[in-house]
CSV table of C-alpha atoms in Angstrom, one decimal:
chain,number,residue,atom,x,y,z
F,1118,MET,CA,60.0,209.9,-47.2
F,1119,SER,CA,57.5,207.1,-45.4
F,1120,LYS,CA,55.0,205.9,-47.0
F,1121,VAL,CA,52.1,204.3,-44.6
F,1122,LYS,CA,50.0,202.0,-45.4
F,1123,THR,CA,47.0,199.7,-43.5
F,1124,LYS,CA,47.4,196.1,-43.0
F,1125,TRP,CA,45.5,192.7,-41.7
F,1126,VAL,CA,48.0,190.9,-40.0
F,1127,CYS,CA,48.0,187.6,-38.5
F,1128,THR,CA,49.5,188.2,-35.0
F,1129,GLU,CA,50.9,184.6,-34.3
F,1130,CYS,CA,52.3,184.0,-37.4
F,1131,GLY,CA,52.6,187.6,-39.7
F,1132,TYR,CA,50.3,186.5,-42.2
F,1133,LYS,CA,49.0,189.9,-44.7
F,1134,THR,CA,45.8,190.3,-45.8
F,1135,GLU,CA,43.8,192.7,-47.5
F,1136,LYS,CA,40.5,191.9,-45.4
F,1137,TYR,CA,39.7,190.5,-42.0
F,1138,LEU,CA,39.9,187.1,-41.5
F,1139,GLY,CA,38.2,185.5,-38.5
F,1140,LYS,CA,40.7,182.4,-38.7
F,1141,CYS,CA,45.1,183.0,-40.3
F,1142,PRO,CA,44.3,180.5,-43.9
F,1143,GLU,CA,48.9,180.4,-42.5
F,1144,CYS,CA,48.9,179.2,-39.8
F,1145,GLY,CA,45.1,178.0,-38.1
F,1146,ASN,CA,44.4,179.9,-35.4
F,1147,TRP,CA,41.0,181.9,-34.9
F,1148,GLY,CA,40.3,185.7,-33.6
F,1149,SER,CA,44.3,185.8,-34.5
F,1150,ILE,CA,44.0,189.4,-37.6
F,1151,VAL,CA,43.9,192.4,-36.6
F,1152,GLU,CA,44.3,195.7,-38.2
F,1153,GLU,CA,47.4,197.7,-38.3
F,1154,SER,CA,48.8,200.4,-39.9
F,1155,VAL,CA,52.9,200.3,-41.5
F,1156,SER,CA,54.9,202.4,-42.0
F,1157,PHE,CA,57.9,202.0,-44.3
F,1158,ASP,CA,60.7,203.5,-45.8
F,1159,VAL,CA,61.0,204.3,-49.5
F,1160,ASN,CA,64.4,206.3,-48.9
F,1161,PHE,CA,66.9,203.3,-49.1
F,1162,PRO,CA,70.5,203.9,-49.3
F,1163,LYS,CA,72.7,203.9,-52.6
F,1164,THR,CA,75.0,201.3,-52.7
F,1165,LYS,CA,76.9,199.5,-55.7
F,1166,ALA,CA,77.0,196.5,-56.2
F,1167,ILE,CA,81.2,195.2,-56.0
F,1168,ALA,CA,83.6,192.5,-56.9
F,1169,VAL,CA,84.1,189.8,-54.5
F,1170,ASN,CA,87.5,190.0,-54.5
F,1171,GLU,CA,88.0,193.4,-54.3
F,1172,ILE,CA,85.8,193.5,-50.7
F,1173,GLU,CA,87.3,194.5,-47.9
F,1174,PHE,CA,87.1,192.9,-44.6
F,1175,GLU,CA,89.2,192.0,-41.8
F,1176,ASN,CA,90.8,189.2,-41.0
F,1177,GLU,CA,89.9,188.9,-37.4
F,1178,ILE,CA,85.9,188.6,-37.8
F,1179,ARG,CA,85.0,186.9,-34.5
F,1180,GLU,CA,85.4,187.9,-30.9
F,1181,SER,CA,85.4,185.7,-28.0
F,1182,SER,CA,82.7,186.4,-25.6
F,1183,GLY,CA,84.3,184.8,-22.4
F,1184,LEU,CA,81.8,182.2,-22.0
F,1185,GLU,CA,83.3,179.2,-24.6
F,1186,GLU,CA,79.8,176.8,-25.3
F,1187,PHE,CA,78.3,180.7,-26.0
F,1188,ASP,CA,81.0,180.4,-28.4
F,1189,ARG,CA,81.1,177.4,-29.5
F,1190,VAL,CA,77.1,177.7,-30.8
F,1191,LEU,CA,78.1,180.8,-32.3
F,1192,GLY,CA,80.5,178.7,-34.0
F,1193,GLY,CA,83.8,180.0,-32.3
F,1194,GLY,CA,82.3,183.6,-31.6
F,1195,ILE,CA,80.6,186.5,-31.9
F,1196,VAL,CA,81.1,187.9,-35.4
F,1197,LYS,CA,81.4,192.0,-35.4
F,1198,GLY,CA,78.0,193.8,-36.5
F,1199,SER,CA,76.0,190.6,-35.9
F,1200,ILE,CA,72.5,189.9,-34.8
F,1201,VAL,CA,72.3,187.5,-32.8
F,1202,LEU,CA,68.4,186.2,-30.5
F,1203,ILE,CA,68.0,184.2,-28.0
F,1204,ALA,CA,64.4,182.7,-27.4
F,1205,GLY,CA,63.3,180.8,-24.5
F,1206,ASP,CA,60.3,180.6,-21.9
F,1207,PRO,CA,60.2,182.8,-19.2
F,1208,GLY,CA,62.5,181.8,-16.0
F,1209,ILE,CA,65.0,180.2,-17.8
F,1210,GLY,CA,68.2,182.1,-17.9
F,1211,LYS,CA,68.3,184.3,-20.6
F,1212,SER,CA,68.3,187.5,-19.4
F,1213,THR,CA,71.5,186.4,-17.1
F,1214,LEU,CA,73.0,184.5,-19.1
F,1215,THR,CA,73.2,188.3,-21.2
F,1216,LEU,CA,74.6,190.0,-18.4
F,1217,GLN,CA,76.6,187.3,-18.1
F,1218,VAL,CA,78.1,188.1,-21.8
F,1219,SER,CA,77.8,191.7,-21.3
F,1220,ASN,CA,80.0,192.0,-18.3
F,1221,SER,CA,82.9,189.3,-19.9
F,1222,VAL,CA,83.0,191.7,-23.7
F,1223,ALA,CA,83.4,194.5,-21.4
F,1224,GLN,CA,86.0,193.3,-19.6
F,1225,LYS,CA,87.8,192.8,-22.4
F,1226,ASN,CA,87.7,196.8,-23.4
F,1227,LYS,CA,85.0,196.6,-25.1
F,1228,ARG,CA,81.6,199.4,-24.3
F,1229,VAL,CA,78.3,196.8,-24.2
F,1230,LEU,CA,75.1,198.8,-24.2
F,1231,TYR,CA,72.6,196.6,-21.8
F,1232,VAL,CA,69.0,197.7,-22.5
F,1233,SER,CA,66.4,196.6,-20.4
F,1234,ALA,CA,62.8,197.0,-21.3
F,1235,GLU,CA,61.6,195.4,-18.8
F,1236,GLU,CA,63.3,195.4,-15.8
F,1237,SER,CA,64.7,198.9,-14.2
F,1238,ALA,CA,67.9,199.3,-13.4
F,1239,ASN,CA,67.7,198.5,-9.7
F,1240,GLN,CA,66.5,195.5,-10.9
F,1241,ILE,CA,69.2,195.0,-12.9
F,1242,LYS,CA,71.3,196.6,-10.1
F,1243,LEU,CA,70.3,193.1,-8.0
F,1244,ARG,CA,71.1,191.0,-10.6
F,1245,ALA,CA,74.6,191.8,-11.4
F,1246,GLN,CA,75.3,191.6,-7.4
F,1247,ARG,CA,75.1,188.1,-7.5
F,1248,LEU,CA,76.4,186.9,-10.1
F,1249,ASN,CA,80.2,189.5,-9.2
F,1250,VAL,CA,79.1,191.5,-12.6
F,1251,SER,CA,80.6,194.9,-12.1
F,1252,CYS,CA,82.4,197.0,-15.0
F,1253,GLU,CA,83.2,200.3,-16.6
F,1254,ASN,CA,82.4,199.3,-19.8
F,1255,LEU,CA,78.6,198.1,-19.3
F,1256,PHE,CA,76.4,200.2,-19.0
F,1257,ILE,CA,72.4,199.7,-18.0
F,1258,TYR,CA,69.8,202.1,-19.8
F,1259,PRO,CA,66.5,201.3,-19.0
F,1260,GLN,CA,64.5,202.3,-22.2
F,1261,ILE,CA,61.1,201.4,-23.9
F,1262,ASN,CA,60.8,203.5,-27.1
F,1263,LEU,CA,63.1,202.8,-29.8
F,1264,GLU,CA,63.7,205.8,-31.5
F,1265,GLU,CA,65.6,206.9,-27.6
F,1266,ILE,CA,67.8,203.9,-28.2
F,1267,LYS,CA,69.0,204.6,-31.5
F,1268,LYS,CA,70.4,207.9,-29.6
F,1269,THR,CA,71.6,207.1,-27.3
F,1270,ILE,CA,73.6,204.2,-29.8
F,1271,GLU,CA,75.2,206.8,-31.4
F,1272,GLU,CA,76.1,208.7,-28.6
F,1273,LEU,CA,77.6,206.2,-26.6
F,1274,LYS,CA,79.3,204.0,-29.6
F,1275,PRO,CA,78.5,200.6,-27.6
F,1276,ASP,CA,80.6,197.2,-29.9
F,1277,THR,CA,78.0,195.4,-28.5
F,1278,VAL,CA,74.6,196.4,-27.3
F,1279,ILE,CA,71.8,194.0,-26.1
F,1280,ILE,CA,68.5,193.5,-26.1
F,1281,ASP,CA,66.2,192.6,-23.7
F,1282,SER,CA,63.5,192.3,-24.6
F,1283,ILE,CA,62.2,193.3,-28.7
F,1284,GLN,CA,58.5,192.6,-27.4
F,1285,ALA,CA,59.4,195.1,-25.2
F,1286,ILE,CA,60.2,197.8,-27.4
F,1287,TYR,CA,58.6,200.6,-29.3
F,1288,SER,CA,59.1,203.1,-32.4
F,1289,SER,CA,56.1,206.0,-32.1
F,1290,GLU,CA,56.4,205.6,-36.3
F,1291,VAL,CA,54.0,203.2,-35.7
F,1292,THR,CA,50.8,203.4,-34.9
F,1293,SER,CA,50.1,199.8,-32.8
F,1294,THR,CA,51.3,198.6,-29.2
F,1295,ALA,CA,55.1,197.2,-28.4
F,1296,GLY,CA,54.5,193.1,-29.3
F,1297,SER,CA,52.8,194.0,-32.6
F,1298,VAL,CA,53.9,192.2,-36.0
F,1299,SER,CA,54.8,195.7,-37.2
F,1300,GLN,CA,56.0,196.7,-34.3
F,1301,ILE,CA,58.7,193.8,-34.3
F,1302,ARG,CA,59.3,194.5,-37.3
F,1303,GLU,CA,59.9,197.9,-37.7
F,1304,CYS,CA,62.5,197.5,-34.5
F,1305,CYS,CA,64.4,194.2,-35.7
F,1306,MET,CA,64.4,196.2,-38.7
F,1307,SER,CA,65.8,199.3,-37.5
F,1308,PHE,CA,68.4,197.4,-35.1
F,1309,MET,CA,69.6,195.5,-38.3
F,1310,LYS,CA,70.1,198.7,-40.5
F,1311,MET,CA,72.5,199.6,-37.5
F,1312,ALA,CA,74.2,196.2,-37.2
F,1313,LYS,CA,75.3,196.0,-40.3
F,1314,THR,CA,76.3,200.1,-41.4
F,1315,THR,CA,78.2,200.8,-37.7
F,1316,GLY,CA,79.7,196.8,-37.1
F,1317,THR,CA,77.5,196.8,-34.1
F,1318,THR,CA,76.7,193.6,-32.6
F,1319,ILE,CA,73.2,193.2,-31.6
F,1320,ILE,CA,71.8,190.5,-29.5
F,1321,ILE,CA,68.3,190.2,-29.2
F,1322,ILE,CA,66.0,188.5,-26.0
F,1323,GLY,CA,62.4,187.1,-27.3
F,1324,HIS,CA,60.5,185.5,-26.0
F,1325,VAL,CA,58.4,182.0,-26.9
F,1326,THR,CA,54.5,180.8,-27.1
F,1327,LYS,CA,52.8,178.5,-25.7
F,1328,ASP,CA,54.0,176.7,-28.1
F,1329,GLY,CA,57.9,177.2,-28.3
F,1330,ASN,CA,57.9,179.0,-31.5
F,1331,ILE,CA,59.1,183.0,-31.1
F,1332,ALA,CA,56.4,185.2,-30.2
F,1333,GLY,CA,56.3,188.0,-33.3
F,1334,PRO,CA,56.3,187.2,-37.0
F,1335,LYS,CA,57.9,184.2,-38.8
F,1336,ILE,CA,60.2,187.0,-40.3
F,1337,LEU,CA,62.3,188.1,-37.5
F,1338,GLU,CA,63.7,184.9,-37.1
F,1339,HIS,CA,64.5,185.4,-41.1
F,1340,MET,CA,66.2,189.1,-40.4
F,1341,VAL,CA,68.8,188.0,-37.7
F,1342,ASP,CA,72.2,186.7,-38.8
F,1343,THR,CA,71.2,183.4,-35.4
F,1344,VAL,CA,68.8,182.3,-33.8
F,1345,ILE,CA,69.4,180.5,-30.9
F,1346,TYR,CA,67.0,178.4,-28.6
F,1347,PHE,CA,67.8,178.3,-24.2
F,1348,GLU,CA,65.9,175.3,-23.3
F,1349,GLY,CA,65.4,173.6,-19.9
F,1350,ASP,CA,63.1,173.2,-17.3
F,1351,LYS,CA,63.5,175.8,-15.4
F,1352,TYR,CA,62.8,173.7,-11.8
F,1353,LYS,CA,65.8,171.9,-13.1
F,1354,SER,CA,69.6,172.9,-12.8
F,1355,TYR,CA,71.1,171.7,-16.3
F,1356,ARG,CA,70.3,174.5,-19.5
F,1357,ILE,CA,71.3,173.5,-22.9
F,1358,LEU,CA,71.7,176.5,-26.2
F,1359,ARG,CA,70.9,175.0,-29.0
F,1360,ALA,CA,71.2,177.7,-32.4
F,1361,VAL,CA,68.6,176.3,-35.1
F,1362,LYS,CA,70.1,179.1,-37.5
F,1363,ASN,CA,73.3,180.3,-37.9
F,1364,ARG,CA,74.9,182.2,-41.0
F,1365,PHE,CA,78.5,181.8,-39.5
F,1366,GLY,CA,78.7,178.4,-38.3
F,1367,ASN,CA,77.2,175.2,-37.8
F,1368,THR,CA,73.5,174.8,-36.7
F,1369,SER,CA,74.3,171.3,-34.5
F,1370,GLU,CA,76.2,173.2,-32.4
F,1371,VAL,CA,74.7,173.1,-28.1
F,1372,GLY,CA,76.1,174.2,-25.3
F,1373,ILE,CA,75.2,173.5,-22.2
F,1374,PHE,CA,75.4,175.0,-18.7
F,1375,GLU,CA,74.3,175.3,-15.0
F,1376,MET,CA,72.1,177.3,-13.4
F,1377,CYS,CA,73.6,178.5,-9.9
F,1378,LYS,CA,73.2,180.5,-7.4
F,1379,GLU,CA,76.1,182.6,-8.9
F,1380,GLY,CA,74.8,182.1,-12.1
F,1381,LEU,CA,75.4,180.0,-15.2
F,1382,VAL,CA,78.3,178.3,-15.3
F,1383,GLU,CA,79.9,176.1,-18.2
F,1384,VAL,CA,79.9,172.2,-18.5
F,1385,LYS,CA,82.8,171.3,-20.0
F,1386,ASN,CA,82.0,167.2,-19.2
F,1387,PRO,CA,78.4,167.2,-20.4
F,1388,SER,CA,78.3,163.5,-20.5
F,1389,GLU,CA,79.5,163.2,-16.9
F,1390,MET,CA,76.8,165.4,-16.4
F,1391,PHE,CA,73.9,163.2,-18.3
F,1392,LEU,CA,75.5,159.8,-16.3
F,1393,ASN,CA,75.5,161.2,-13.0
F,1394,GLU,CA,72.4,159.5,-12.0
F,1395,HIS,CA,73.2,156.0,-13.8
F,1396,THR,CA,73.8,153.4,-11.6
F,1397,GLN,CA,76.5,150.0,-11.9
F,1398,SER,CA,73.4,148.1,-11.3
F,1399,SER,CA,71.2,149.6,-14.7
F,1400,PRO,CA,67.3,148.4,-14.1
F,1401,PRO,CA,65.6,146.6,-17.9
F,1402,GLY,CA,64.8,149.3,-19.9
F,1403,SER,CA,67.8,151.5,-19.4
F,1404,VAL,CA,70.8,151.7,-21.3
F,1405,ILE,CA,74.1,154.3,-23.0
F,1406,ILE,CA,73.9,155.9,-25.9
F,1407,ALA,CA,76.4,157.3,-27.8
F,1408,ALA,CA,74.8,160.8,-29.9
F,1409,ASN,CA,76.1,163.1,-31.4
F,1410,GLU,CA,75.4,166.7,-31.2
F,1411,GLY,CA,77.6,169.2,-33.4
F,1412,SER,CA,81.3,167.8,-33.3
F,1413,ARG,CA,81.5,166.9,-29.8
F,1414,PRO,CA,79.6,163.6,-28.8
F,1415,LEU,CA,77.5,163.3,-25.6
F,1416,LEU,CA,77.1,160.1,-23.7
F,1417,VAL,CA,73.2,159.8,-22.0
F,1418,GLU,CA,71.5,157.8,-20.1
F,1419,LEU,CA,67.2,156.2,-22.5
F,1420,GLN,CA,64.8,154.2,-20.5
F,1421,ALA,CA,62.1,153.4,-21.7
F,1422,LEU,CA,59.2,151.3,-20.2
F,1423,VAL,CA,56.9,148.5,-21.5
F,1424,GLY,CA,54.1,147.5,-19.8
F,1425,THR,CA,50.1,145.8,-20.8
F,1426,THR,CA,48.0,148.8,-21.9
F,1427,SER,CA,44.8,149.6,-20.1
F,1428,TYR,CA,42.9,151.6,-22.8
F,1429,PRO,CA,41.8,150.3,-26.3
F,1430,SER,CA,44.3,151.7,-28.5
F,1431,PRO,CA,47.9,151.7,-26.8
F,1432,ARG,CA,50.1,155.3,-25.7
F,1433,ARG,CA,53.3,155.6,-27.2
F,1434,VAL,CA,54.9,158.3,-25.3
F,1435,VAL,CA,58.6,159.8,-26.1
F,1436,ASN,CA,60.4,163.0,-24.7
F,1437,GLY,CA,64.0,163.4,-25.9
F,1438,ALA,CA,63.6,161.8,-29.3
F,1439,ASP,CA,61.6,161.5,-32.6
F,1440,CYS,CA,58.2,160.1,-32.2
F,1441,GLY,CA,58.1,158.8,-35.5
F,1442,ARG,CA,60.5,157.6,-35.3
F,1443,VAL,CA,60.3,155.6,-32.1
F,1444,LEU,CA,57.2,154.8,-34.4
F,1445,GLN,CA,59.0,152.9,-37.2
F,1446,ILE,CA,61.8,150.7,-34.7
F,1447,LEU,CA,58.4,149.5,-32.9
F,1448,ALA,CA,57.4,148.2,-36.1
F,1449,VAL,CA,60.8,147.0,-36.8
F,1450,LEU,CA,60.6,144.7,-33.3
F,1451,GLU,CA,57.4,143.5,-33.6
F,1452,LYS,CA,58.8,142.1,-37.4
F,1453,ARG,CA,61.7,141.2,-37.4
F,1454,VAL,CA,62.9,140.1,-33.8
F,1455,GLY,CA,58.6,138.6,-33.4
F,1456,LEU,CA,58.4,141.3,-30.4
F,1457,ASN,CA,54.6,141.5,-29.4
F,1458,LEU,CA,54.3,146.0,-28.7
F,1459,SER,CA,50.2,146.0,-29.9
F,1460,LYS,CA,48.8,145.1,-26.9
F,1461,GLN,CA,51.6,147.8,-24.4
F,1462,ASP,CA,52.7,151.1,-23.5
F,1463,VAL,CA,55.8,152.0,-24.5
F,1464,TYR,CA,57.2,154.9,-23.2
F,1465,VAL,CA,60.6,156.8,-24.3
F,1466,ASN,CA,62.6,159.4,-22.3
F,1467,ILE,CA,66.3,160.3,-22.7
F,1468,ILE,CA,67.7,161.0,-19.5
F,1469,GLY,CA,68.6,164.8,-18.1
F,1470,GLY,CA,67.0,167.1,-21.2
F,1471,LEU,CA,68.7,166.6,-23.9
F,1472,GLU,CA,67.3,166.5,-27.6
F,1473,VAL,CA,68.7,163.7,-29.2
F,1474,ASP,CA,66.9,163.6,-32.8
F,1475,GLU,CA,70.1,161.2,-35.0
F,1476,THR,CA,69.5,158.0,-36.4
F,1477,ALA,CA,72.4,156.8,-34.7
F,1478,ALA,CA,70.3,156.8,-30.8
F,1479,ASP,CA,68.3,154.2,-33.2
F,1480,LEU,CA,70.3,150.8,-31.5
F,1481,GLY,CA,70.1,152.7,-28.3
F,1482,ILE,CA,66.2,152.5,-28.7
F,1483,ALA,CA,65.2,149.1,-29.9
F,1484,LEU,CA,67.1,147.7,-27.5
F,1485,ALA,CA,66.0,149.8,-24.1
F,1486,ILE,CA,62.2,148.8,-25.1
F,1487,ALA,CA,63.4,145.4,-25.8
F,1488,THR,CA,65.2,144.4,-22.4
F,1489,CYS,CA,62.4,146.0,-20.3
F,1490,SER,CA,60.0,143.5,-22.6
F,1491,ARG,CA,61.6,140.5,-22.1
F,1492,ASP,CA,62.3,142.1,-18.6
F,1493,ALA,CA,66.0,141.7,-18.9
F,1494,VAL,CA,68.8,144.7,-18.7
F,1495,VAL,CA,72.0,145.7,-20.8
F,1496,ASP,CA,75.2,145.8,-18.8
F,1497,SER,CA,75.6,149.0,-16.8
F,1498,GLN,CA,79.2,149.3,-18.8
F,1499,THR,CA,77.8,148.8,-22.0
F,1500,VAL,CA,77.3,152.0,-24.7
F,1501,ILE,CA,75.4,151.4,-27.8
F,1502,VAL,CA,74.9,153.0,-31.3
F,1503,GLY,CA,73.7,152.3,-34.9
F,1504,GLU,CA,71.1,153.1,-37.3
F,1505,ILE,CA,68.4,151.0,-37.7
F,1506,GLY,CA,66.9,149.7,-41.3
F,1507,LEU,CA,63.6,148.6,-42.0
F,1508,SER,CA,64.9,145.5,-42.7
F,1509,GLY,CA,66.2,145.0,-39.3
F,1510,GLU,CA,69.7,145.6,-40.7
F,1511,ILE,CA,72.6,147.9,-38.7
F,1512,ARG,CA,73.8,150.6,-40.8
F,1513,ALA,CA,76.5,153.0,-40.6
F,1514,VAL,CA,77.0,156.2,-38.5
F,1515,ASN,CA,79.3,159.6,-39.1
F,1516,ASN,CA,81.8,160.7,-36.4
F,1517,LEU,CA,81.9,156.6,-34.5
F,1518,GLU,CA,85.7,157.7,-34.2
F,1519,LYS,CA,85.0,160.3,-31.3
F,1520,ARG,CA,82.1,158.5,-29.5
F,1521,ILE,CA,83.9,155.4,-28.8
F,1522,CYS,CA,87.4,158.0,-27.3
F,1523,GLU,CA,84.3,159.1,-25.4
F,1524,ALA,CA,83.1,155.9,-23.5
F,1525,GLU,CA,86.6,154.7,-23.5
F,1526,LYS,CA,87.3,158.6,-21.5
F,1527,LEU,CA,84.1,157.7,-19.6
F,1528,GLY,CA,85.1,154.3,-18.6
F,1529,PHE,CA,83.4,152.0,-20.2
F,1530,LYS,CA,84.2,148.5,-21.0
F,1531,LYS,CA,82.1,147.8,-24.3
F,1532,ILE,CA,80.3,149.1,-27.0
F,1533,ILE,CA,78.3,147.9,-30.2
F,1534,ILE,CA,78.7,149.4,-33.3
F,1535,PRO,CA,77.4,148.8,-36.7
F,1536,GLU,CA,80.1,145.9,-38.7
F,1537,ALA,CA,79.0,148.4,-41.4
F,1538,ASN,CA,81.0,150.9,-40.1
F,1539,LYS,CA,85.0,149.3,-41.6
F,1540,GLU,CA,87.4,151.9,-41.2
F,1541,ILE,CA,87.0,150.9,-36.8
F,1542,LYS,CA,90.0,149.3,-36.1
F,1543,ASN,CA,89.8,146.9,-32.9
F,1544,ASN,CA,92.9,148.9,-30.9
F,1545,TYR,CA,90.8,150.5,-29.0
F,1546,LYS,CA,90.9,149.9,-24.3
F,1547,ILE,CA,87.6,149.4,-24.9
F,1548,GLU,CA,85.7,146.1,-26.2
F,1549,ILE,CA,84.2,146.8,-29.9
F,1550,VAL,CA,81.1,143.8,-30.9
F,1551,ARG,CA,80.0,144.7,-34.6
F,1552,VAL,CA,76.9,143.3,-35.0
F,1553,LYS,CA,75.5,143.1,-38.4
F,1554,ARG,CA,71.2,143.4,-37.9
F,1555,LEU,CA,69.1,144.0,-34.9
F,1556,ILE,CA,68.3,140.7,-33.4
F,1557,ASP,CA,72.5,139.9,-32.8
F,1558,ALA,CA,72.6,143.6,-31.0
F,1559,ILE,CA,69.4,142.0,-28.7
F,1560,SER,CA,72.0,138.3,-28.0
F,1561,ALA,CA,75.3,140.5,-28.0
F,1562,CYS,CA,74.3,142.7,-25.2
F,1563,VAL,CA,70.9,141.3,-22.9
F,1564,SER,CA,71.9,139.4,-20.0
F,1565,HIS,CA,68.7,137.5,-18.8
F,1566,ASN,CA,67.2,138.5,-14.3
């Protein structure tokens, strides 16, 4: 039995109200409140409480997707019966990724149903030929109706289902257009029930808004088990897969791919990728930092540009790092080092499109700004890592041994680390320089032109 109730719902964030409002009080958007009839089932299956030690489960609940980078982001593989949401900008490669995953899973004698709500079977076949995808266990199903999709899943009994995309699916039981808040909520709820009752793994593709958020109600992200963002510049070849929610793994892991003619190719050594254009004669303001993404270190190039401003208020432009953190570092440079930046525009950019939000990048940012301001250079064979406190001290960072080993493996000659990391021994081939304060770090690595 279903009940129908009329609500006013924000199409941007899913906020509900009993009457029309010109402006959504939750997200602040104007004209986004629309009237929708919400249908919900009042007959839920009966269950009983079970002692945790009596719950039976399979020893191996994870299965490999066939792509190591994808498995890494998921926490070691696909969990049976889970729902994974993959979101990203149009043209970034979401359909390519899921089609490659579908083919890899199908080749392991697993049935995969690829539901395409946006493309015809012929269009998918063209992409499959380009990606060399061909497997008798992979079924393509162009369909947008939820009820028909459920019937096909019940008949075919696939191990994995791909939904491309959730914004294009609609239910006949909901009186609103596809992509509306109520439609997305109803369809996702139906897929969630199916996954949990049958053990079918469901991977859902979702669109993002112009602000970079997943289109549809926020509840969509709460209902799924894993939320993954597929990032990158569609005009460049590299793509980054990042988990922002994962009930079965670490959310700090990233997977890195390169978009080629044959599809997405895994990048086994991302540090080399991010440093492929790094030259031996680095210009002022260019440094190498050791970032940590999940369980692995990444060496990336960070650049800063400082110049006299032509505006009443100097500009602060940051790409790939936390802007608030950069402003804090600028304050420390002015107060503790004596660097006058009040009339200087400052630009900070992390090469390669990687987002680095950890504090271990502080020292690299500070040295890039300081060297550019003083027209000095940091040795291109030097790696920098360290957190900066407000008094100018260099604070300890975690996973430092892995960062040192990565720098040594790639042939760097020197690494500047916090003196506070007392556990690090001098038993590496790479030269280790320990610094206590920011001004000491500047003196240790800067050489003037």
